[in-house]
PDB file of C-alpha atoms in Angstrom:
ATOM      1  CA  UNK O  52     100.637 128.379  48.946  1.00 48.00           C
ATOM      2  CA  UNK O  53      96.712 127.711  49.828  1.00 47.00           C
ATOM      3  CA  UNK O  54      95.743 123.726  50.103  1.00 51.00           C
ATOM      4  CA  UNK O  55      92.776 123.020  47.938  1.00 46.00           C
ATOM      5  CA  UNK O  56      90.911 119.973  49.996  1.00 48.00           C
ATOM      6  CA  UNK O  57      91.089 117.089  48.394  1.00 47.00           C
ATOM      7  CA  UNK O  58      87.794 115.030  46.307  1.00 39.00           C
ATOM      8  CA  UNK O  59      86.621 111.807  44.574  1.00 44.00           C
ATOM      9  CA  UNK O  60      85.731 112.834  40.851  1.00 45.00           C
ATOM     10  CA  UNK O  61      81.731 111.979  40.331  1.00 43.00           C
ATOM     11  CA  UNK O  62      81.903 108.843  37.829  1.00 43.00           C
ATOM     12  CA  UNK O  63      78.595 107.661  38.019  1.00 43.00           C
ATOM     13  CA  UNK O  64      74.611 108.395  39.038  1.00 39.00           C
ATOM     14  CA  UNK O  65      74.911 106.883  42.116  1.00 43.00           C
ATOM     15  CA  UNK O  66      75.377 109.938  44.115  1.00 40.00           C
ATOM     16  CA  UNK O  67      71.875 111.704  43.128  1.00 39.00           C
ATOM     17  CA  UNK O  68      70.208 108.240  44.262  1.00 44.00           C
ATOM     18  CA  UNK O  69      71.623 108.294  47.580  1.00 52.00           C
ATOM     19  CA  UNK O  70      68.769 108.459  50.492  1.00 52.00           C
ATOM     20  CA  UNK O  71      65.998 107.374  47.977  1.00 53.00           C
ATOM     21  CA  UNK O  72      63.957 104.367  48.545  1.00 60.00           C
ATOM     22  CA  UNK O  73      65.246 101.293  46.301  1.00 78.00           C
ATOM     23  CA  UNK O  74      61.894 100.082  46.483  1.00 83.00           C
ATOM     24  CA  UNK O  75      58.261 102.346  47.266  1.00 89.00           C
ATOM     25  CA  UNK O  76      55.267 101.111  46.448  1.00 92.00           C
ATOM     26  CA  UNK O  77      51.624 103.494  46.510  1.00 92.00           C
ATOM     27  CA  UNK O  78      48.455 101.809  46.461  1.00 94.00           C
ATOM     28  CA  UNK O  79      45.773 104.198  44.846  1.00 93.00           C
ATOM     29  CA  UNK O  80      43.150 104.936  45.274  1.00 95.00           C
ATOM     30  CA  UNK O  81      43.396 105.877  49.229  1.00 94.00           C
ATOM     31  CA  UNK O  82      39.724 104.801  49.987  1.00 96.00           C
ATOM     32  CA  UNK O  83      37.328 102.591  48.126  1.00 97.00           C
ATOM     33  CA  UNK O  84      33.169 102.962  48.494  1.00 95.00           C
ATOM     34  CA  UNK O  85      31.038  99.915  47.501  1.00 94.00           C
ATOM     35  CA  UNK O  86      27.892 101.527  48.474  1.00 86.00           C
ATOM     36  CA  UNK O  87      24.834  99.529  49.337  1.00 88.00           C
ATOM     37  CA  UNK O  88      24.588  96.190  48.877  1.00 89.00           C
ATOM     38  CA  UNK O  89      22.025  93.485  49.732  1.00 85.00           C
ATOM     39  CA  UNK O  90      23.461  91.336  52.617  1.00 86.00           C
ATOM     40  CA  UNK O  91      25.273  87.835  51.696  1.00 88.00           C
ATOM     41  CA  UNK O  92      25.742  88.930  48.106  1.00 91.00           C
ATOM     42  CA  UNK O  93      28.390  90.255  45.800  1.00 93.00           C
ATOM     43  CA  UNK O  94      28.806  93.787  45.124  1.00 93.00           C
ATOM     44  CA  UNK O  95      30.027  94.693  41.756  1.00 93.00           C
ATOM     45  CA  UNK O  96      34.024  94.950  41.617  1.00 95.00           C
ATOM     46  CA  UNK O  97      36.517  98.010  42.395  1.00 96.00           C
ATOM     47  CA  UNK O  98      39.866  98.518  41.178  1.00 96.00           C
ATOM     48  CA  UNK O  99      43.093  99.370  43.222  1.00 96.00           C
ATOM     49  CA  UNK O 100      46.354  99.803  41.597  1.00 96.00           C
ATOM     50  CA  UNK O 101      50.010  99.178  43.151  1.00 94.00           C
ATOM     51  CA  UNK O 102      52.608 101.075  41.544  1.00 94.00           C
ATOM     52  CA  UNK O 103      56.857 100.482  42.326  1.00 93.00           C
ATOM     53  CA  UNK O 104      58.028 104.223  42.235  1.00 90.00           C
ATOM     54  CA  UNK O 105      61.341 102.873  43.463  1.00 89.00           C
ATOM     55  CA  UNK O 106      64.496 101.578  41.550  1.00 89.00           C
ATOM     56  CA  UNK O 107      64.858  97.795  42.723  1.00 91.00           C
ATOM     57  CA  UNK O 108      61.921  94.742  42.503  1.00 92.00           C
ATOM     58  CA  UNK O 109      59.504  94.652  46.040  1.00 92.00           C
ATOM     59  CA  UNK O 110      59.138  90.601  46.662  1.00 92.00           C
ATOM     60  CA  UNK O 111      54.958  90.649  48.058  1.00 93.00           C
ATOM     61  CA  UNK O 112      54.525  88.135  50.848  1.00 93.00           C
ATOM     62  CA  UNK O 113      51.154  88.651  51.922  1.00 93.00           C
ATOM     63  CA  UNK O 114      48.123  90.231  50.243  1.00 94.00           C
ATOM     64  CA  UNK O 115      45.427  90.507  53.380  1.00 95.00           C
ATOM     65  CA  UNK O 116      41.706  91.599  53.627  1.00 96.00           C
ATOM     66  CA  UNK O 117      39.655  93.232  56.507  1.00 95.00           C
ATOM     67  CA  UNK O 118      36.376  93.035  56.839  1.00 96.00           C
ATOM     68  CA  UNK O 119      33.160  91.978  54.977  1.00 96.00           C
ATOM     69  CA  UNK O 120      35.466  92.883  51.581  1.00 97.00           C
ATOM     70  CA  UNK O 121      37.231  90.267  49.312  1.00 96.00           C
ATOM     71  CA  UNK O 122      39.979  90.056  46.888  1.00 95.00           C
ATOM     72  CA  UNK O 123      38.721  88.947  43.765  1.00 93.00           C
ATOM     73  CA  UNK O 124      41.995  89.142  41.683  1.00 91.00           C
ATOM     74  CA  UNK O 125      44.693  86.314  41.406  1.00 89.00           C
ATOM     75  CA  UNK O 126      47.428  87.869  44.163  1.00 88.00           C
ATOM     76  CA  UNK O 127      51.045  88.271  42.887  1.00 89.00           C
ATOM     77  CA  UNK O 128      54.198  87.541  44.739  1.00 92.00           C
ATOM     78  CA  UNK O 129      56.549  90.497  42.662  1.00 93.00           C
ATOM     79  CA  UNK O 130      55.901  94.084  41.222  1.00 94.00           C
ATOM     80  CA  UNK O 131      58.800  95.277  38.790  1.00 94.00           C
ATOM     81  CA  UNK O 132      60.652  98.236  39.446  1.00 92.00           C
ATOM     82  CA  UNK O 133      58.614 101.107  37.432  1.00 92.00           C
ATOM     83  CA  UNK O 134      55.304  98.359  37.335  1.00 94.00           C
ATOM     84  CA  UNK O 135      52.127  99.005  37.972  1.00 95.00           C
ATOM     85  CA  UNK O 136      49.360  96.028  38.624  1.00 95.00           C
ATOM     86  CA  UNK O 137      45.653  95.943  39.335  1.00 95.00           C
ATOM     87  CA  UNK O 138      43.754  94.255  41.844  1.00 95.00           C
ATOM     88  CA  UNK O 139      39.916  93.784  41.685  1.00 96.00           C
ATOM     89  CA  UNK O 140      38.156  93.923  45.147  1.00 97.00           C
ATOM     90  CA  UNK O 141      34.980  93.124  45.922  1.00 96.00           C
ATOM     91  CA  UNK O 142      31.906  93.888  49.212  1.00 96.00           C
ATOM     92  CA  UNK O 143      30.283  90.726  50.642  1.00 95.00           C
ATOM     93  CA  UNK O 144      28.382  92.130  53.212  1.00 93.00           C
ATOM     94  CA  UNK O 145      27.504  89.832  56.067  1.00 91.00           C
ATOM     95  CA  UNK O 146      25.369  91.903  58.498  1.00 87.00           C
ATOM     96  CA  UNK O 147      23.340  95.686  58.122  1.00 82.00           C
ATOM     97  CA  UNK O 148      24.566  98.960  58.638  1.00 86.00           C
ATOM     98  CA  UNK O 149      27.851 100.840  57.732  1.00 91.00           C
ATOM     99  CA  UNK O 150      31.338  98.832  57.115  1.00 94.00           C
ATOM    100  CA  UNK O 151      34.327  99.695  57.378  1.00 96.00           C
ATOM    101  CA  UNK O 152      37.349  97.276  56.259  1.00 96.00           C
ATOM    102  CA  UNK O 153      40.897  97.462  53.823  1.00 96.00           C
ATOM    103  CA  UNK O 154      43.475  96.197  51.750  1.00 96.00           C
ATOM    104  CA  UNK O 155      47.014  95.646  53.111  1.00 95.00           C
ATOM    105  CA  UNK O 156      50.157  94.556  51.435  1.00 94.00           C
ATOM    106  CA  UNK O 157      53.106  92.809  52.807  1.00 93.00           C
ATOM    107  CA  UNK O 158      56.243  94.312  51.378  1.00 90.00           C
ATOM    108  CA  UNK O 159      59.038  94.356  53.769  1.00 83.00           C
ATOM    109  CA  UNK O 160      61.886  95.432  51.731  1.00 81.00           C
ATOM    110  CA  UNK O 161      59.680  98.321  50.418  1.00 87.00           C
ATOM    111  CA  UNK O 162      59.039 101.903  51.738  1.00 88.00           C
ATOM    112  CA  UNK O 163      55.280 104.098  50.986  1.00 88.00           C
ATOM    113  CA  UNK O 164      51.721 103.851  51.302  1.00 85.00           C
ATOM    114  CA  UNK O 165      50.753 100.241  50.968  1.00 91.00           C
ATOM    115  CA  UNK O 166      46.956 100.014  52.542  1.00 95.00           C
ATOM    116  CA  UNK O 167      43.632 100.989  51.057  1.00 96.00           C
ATOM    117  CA  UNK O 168      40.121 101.888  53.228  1.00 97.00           C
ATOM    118  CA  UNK O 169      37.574  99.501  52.180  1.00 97.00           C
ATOM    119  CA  UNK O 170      33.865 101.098  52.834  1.00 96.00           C
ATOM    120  CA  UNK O 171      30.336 100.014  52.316  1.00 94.00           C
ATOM    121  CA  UNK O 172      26.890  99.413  53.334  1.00 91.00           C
ATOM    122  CA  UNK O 173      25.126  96.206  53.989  1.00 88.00           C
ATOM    123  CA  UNK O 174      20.807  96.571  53.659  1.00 82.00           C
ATOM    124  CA  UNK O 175      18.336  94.012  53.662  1.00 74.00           C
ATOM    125  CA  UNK O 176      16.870  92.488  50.639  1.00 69.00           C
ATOM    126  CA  UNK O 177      13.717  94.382  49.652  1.00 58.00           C
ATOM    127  CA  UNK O 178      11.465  94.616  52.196  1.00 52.00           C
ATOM    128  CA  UNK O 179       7.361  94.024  51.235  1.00 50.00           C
ATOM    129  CA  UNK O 180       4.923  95.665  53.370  1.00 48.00           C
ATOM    130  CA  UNK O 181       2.307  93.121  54.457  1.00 46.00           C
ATOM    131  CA  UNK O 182      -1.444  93.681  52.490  1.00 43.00           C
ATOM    132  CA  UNK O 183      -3.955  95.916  54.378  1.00 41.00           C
ATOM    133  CA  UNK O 184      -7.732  96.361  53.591  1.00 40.00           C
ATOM    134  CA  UNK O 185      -9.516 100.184  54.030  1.00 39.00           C
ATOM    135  CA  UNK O 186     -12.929  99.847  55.554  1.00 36.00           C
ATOM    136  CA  UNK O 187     -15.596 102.181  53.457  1.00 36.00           C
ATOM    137  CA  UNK O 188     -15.548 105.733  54.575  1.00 36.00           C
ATOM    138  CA  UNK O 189     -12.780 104.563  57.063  1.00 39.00           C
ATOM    139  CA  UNK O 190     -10.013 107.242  57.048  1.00 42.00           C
ATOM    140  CA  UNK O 191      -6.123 107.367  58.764  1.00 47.00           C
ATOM    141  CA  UNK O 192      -6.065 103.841  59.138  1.00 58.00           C
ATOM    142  CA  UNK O 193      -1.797 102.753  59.366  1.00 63.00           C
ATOM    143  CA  UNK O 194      -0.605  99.411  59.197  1.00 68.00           C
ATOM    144  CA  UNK O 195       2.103  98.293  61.326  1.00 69.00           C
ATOM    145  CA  UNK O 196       5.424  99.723  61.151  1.00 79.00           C
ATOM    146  CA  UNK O 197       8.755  98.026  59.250  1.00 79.00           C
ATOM    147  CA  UNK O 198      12.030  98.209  60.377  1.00 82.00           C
ATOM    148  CA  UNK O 199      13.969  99.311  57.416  1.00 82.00           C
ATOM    149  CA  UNK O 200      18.072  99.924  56.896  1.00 81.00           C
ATOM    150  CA  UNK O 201      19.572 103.174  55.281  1.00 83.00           C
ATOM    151  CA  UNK O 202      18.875 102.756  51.364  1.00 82.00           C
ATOM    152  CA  UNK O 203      16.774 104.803  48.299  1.00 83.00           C
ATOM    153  CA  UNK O 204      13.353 102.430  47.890  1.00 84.00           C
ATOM    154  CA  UNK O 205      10.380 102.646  45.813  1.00 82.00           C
ATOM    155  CA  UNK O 206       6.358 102.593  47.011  1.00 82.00           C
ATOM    156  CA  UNK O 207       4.915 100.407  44.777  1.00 79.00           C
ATOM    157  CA  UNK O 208       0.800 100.548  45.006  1.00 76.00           C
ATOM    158  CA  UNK O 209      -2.116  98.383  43.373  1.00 74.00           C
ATOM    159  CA  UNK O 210      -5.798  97.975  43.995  1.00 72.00           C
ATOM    160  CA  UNK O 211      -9.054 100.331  44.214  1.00 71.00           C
ATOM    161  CA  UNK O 212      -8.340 103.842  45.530  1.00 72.00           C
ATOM    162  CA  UNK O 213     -11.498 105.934  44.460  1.00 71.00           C
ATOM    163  CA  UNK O 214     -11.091 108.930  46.286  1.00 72.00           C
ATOM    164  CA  UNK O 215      -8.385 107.252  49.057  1.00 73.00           C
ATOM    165  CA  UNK O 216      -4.269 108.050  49.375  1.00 78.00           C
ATOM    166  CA  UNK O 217      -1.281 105.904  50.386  1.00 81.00           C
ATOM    167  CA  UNK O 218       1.087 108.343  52.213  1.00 84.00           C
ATOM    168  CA  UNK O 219       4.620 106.984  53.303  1.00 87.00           C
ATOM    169  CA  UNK O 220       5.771 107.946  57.136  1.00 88.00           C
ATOM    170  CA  UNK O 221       9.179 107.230  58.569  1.00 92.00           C
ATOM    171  CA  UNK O 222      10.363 107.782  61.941  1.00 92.00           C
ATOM    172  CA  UNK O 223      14.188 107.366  63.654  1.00 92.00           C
ATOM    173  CA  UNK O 224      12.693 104.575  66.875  1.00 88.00           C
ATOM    174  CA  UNK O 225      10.098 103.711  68.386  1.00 86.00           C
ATOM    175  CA  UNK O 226       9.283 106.923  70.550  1.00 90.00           C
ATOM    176  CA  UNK O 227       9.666 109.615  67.502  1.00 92.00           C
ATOM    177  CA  UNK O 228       6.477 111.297  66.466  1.00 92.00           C
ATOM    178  CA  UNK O 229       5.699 110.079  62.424  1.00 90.00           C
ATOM    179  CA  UNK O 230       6.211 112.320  59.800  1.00 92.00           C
ATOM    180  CA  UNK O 231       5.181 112.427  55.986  1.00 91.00           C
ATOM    181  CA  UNK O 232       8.230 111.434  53.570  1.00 91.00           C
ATOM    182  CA  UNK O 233       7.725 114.419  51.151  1.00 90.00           C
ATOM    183  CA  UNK O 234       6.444 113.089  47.587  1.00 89.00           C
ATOM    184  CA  UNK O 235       5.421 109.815  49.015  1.00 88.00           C
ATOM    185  CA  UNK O 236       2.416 109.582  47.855  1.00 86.00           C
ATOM    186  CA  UNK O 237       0.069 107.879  45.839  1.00 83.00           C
ATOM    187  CA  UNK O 238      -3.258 108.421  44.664  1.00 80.00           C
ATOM    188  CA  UNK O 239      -3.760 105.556  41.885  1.00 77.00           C
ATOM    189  CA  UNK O 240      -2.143 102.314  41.157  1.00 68.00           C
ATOM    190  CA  UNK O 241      -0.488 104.338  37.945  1.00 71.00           C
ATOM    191  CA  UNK O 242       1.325 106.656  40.697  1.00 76.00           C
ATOM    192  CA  UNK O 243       3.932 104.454  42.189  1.00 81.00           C
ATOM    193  CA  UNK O 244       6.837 106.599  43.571  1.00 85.00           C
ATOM    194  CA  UNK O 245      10.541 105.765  43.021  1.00 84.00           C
ATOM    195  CA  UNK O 246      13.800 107.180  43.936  1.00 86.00           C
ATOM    196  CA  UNK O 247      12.619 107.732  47.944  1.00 89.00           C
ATOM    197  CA  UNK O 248      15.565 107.975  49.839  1.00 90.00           C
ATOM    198  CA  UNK O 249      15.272 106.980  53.146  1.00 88.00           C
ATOM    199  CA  UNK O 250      17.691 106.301  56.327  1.00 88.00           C
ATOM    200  CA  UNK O 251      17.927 103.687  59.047  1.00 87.00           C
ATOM    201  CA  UNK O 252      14.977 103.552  61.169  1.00 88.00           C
ATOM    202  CA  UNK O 253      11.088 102.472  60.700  1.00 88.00           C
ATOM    203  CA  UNK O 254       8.196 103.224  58.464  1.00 87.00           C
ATOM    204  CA  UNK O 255       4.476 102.695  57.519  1.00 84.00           C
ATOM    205  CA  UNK O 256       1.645 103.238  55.055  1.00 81.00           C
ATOM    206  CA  UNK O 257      -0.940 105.517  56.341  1.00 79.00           C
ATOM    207  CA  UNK O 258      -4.305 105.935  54.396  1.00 73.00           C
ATOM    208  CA  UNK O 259      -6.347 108.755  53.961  1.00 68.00           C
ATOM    209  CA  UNK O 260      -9.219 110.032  52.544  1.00 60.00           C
ATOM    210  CA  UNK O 261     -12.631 108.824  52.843  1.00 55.00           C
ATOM    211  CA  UNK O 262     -12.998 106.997  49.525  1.00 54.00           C
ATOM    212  CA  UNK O 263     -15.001 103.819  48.675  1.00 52.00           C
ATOM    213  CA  UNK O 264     -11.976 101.620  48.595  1.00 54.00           C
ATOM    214  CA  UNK O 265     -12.394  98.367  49.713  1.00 55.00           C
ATOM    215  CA  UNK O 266      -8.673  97.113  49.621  1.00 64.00           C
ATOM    216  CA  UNK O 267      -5.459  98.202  48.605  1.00 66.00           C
ATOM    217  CA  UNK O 268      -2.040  96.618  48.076  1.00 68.00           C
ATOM    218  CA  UNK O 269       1.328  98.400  49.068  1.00 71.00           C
ATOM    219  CA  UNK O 270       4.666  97.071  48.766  1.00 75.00           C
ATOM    220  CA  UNK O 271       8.266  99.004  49.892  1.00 76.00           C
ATOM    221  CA  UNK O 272      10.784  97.643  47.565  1.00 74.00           C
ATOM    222  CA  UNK O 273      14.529  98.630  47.770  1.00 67.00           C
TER     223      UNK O 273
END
């Protein structure tokens, strides 16, 4: 006679949980982008959600923020097995350039992804270009060059141009060669351009043509 092995009848769901977290949390979406934002001010807010994929509660014992970002939600100490919750973050930025922060929580007791890449850009408030007179008949006169931050900005003109141009220039430093920003110009105080995208670096006003202008007003406003 054959020996069948013995076995312990199935009487439950337990089995098909076995090896699966009691408690995983994703945080979603992976990376947030605040874009630019004028330094020492709010940025609008961003949402992140935190979902429990898992069977059992996850106890929260520390929400923490990196970086020029800030939570701008009431934190929570619990998410529910099956929950999902919100938080609303926001971008303070405190100095120029590109920043890079996150969002971290502290679940011990719970398995998955629980961080989130906080991104943005700080940029200085608008920037004016100071006023500059043309001489009569007096053409390719520049005024001095503004250091500028990464950001899309508008040439705003006023004054008499009769016959005379306002062309924007841009250059990377110091020891670049200026070029023309393409469509940055203006011919009239009706022409202002908008919509100029420009990146970190310097620029100017240069004015040409030999009209009989006797002054004209330019202002770079982000």
């Amino acid at each position: 006679m054959v020996s069948l092995p013995s076995f312990t009848p199935c009487t439950g769901i337990e089995p098909f949980l076995e090896g699966k977290p009691k408690a995983l949390l994703t945080m979603y979406p992976a990376e947030v982008t605040f874009g630019n934002t004028v330094l020492n001010t709010d940025s609008n807010q961003s949402t992140i959600l935190l979902k429990n994929d898992g069977t059992d509660d996850v106890a929260v014992t520390d929400i923490t923020v990196v970086g020029d970002f800030e939570l701008a939600s009431v934190p929570f100490v619990e998410v529910l097995a099956g929950e999902t919750l919100a938080l609303q973050v926001g971008f303070h930025p405190t100095k120029a350039g590109d920043l890079t922060g996150g969002i971290h929580i502290g679940a011990e007791n719970a398995e998955g992804h629980k961080f989130v890449k906080l991104v943005g850009t700080g940029v200085l408030a608008p920037a004016s270009l100071p006023q500059f007179h043309q001489l009569i008949g007096v053409e390719n006169q520049a005024i001095a060059a503004v250091n500028i931050v990464a950001g899309t900005y508008a040439l705003v003109a006023s004054g008499t141009f009769d016959g005379a141009s306002i062309q924007l220039q841009w250059r990377p430093d110091a020891v670049t060669p200026w070029v023309d920003i393409a469509g940055a110009v203006v011919t009239s105080a009706a022409d202002s351009v908008y919509g100029i995208p420009l990146t970190s670096g310097q620029v100017r006003v240069l004015i040409a043509g030999g009209g009989t202008s006797t002054s004209l007003d330019a202002q770079l406003t982000w």
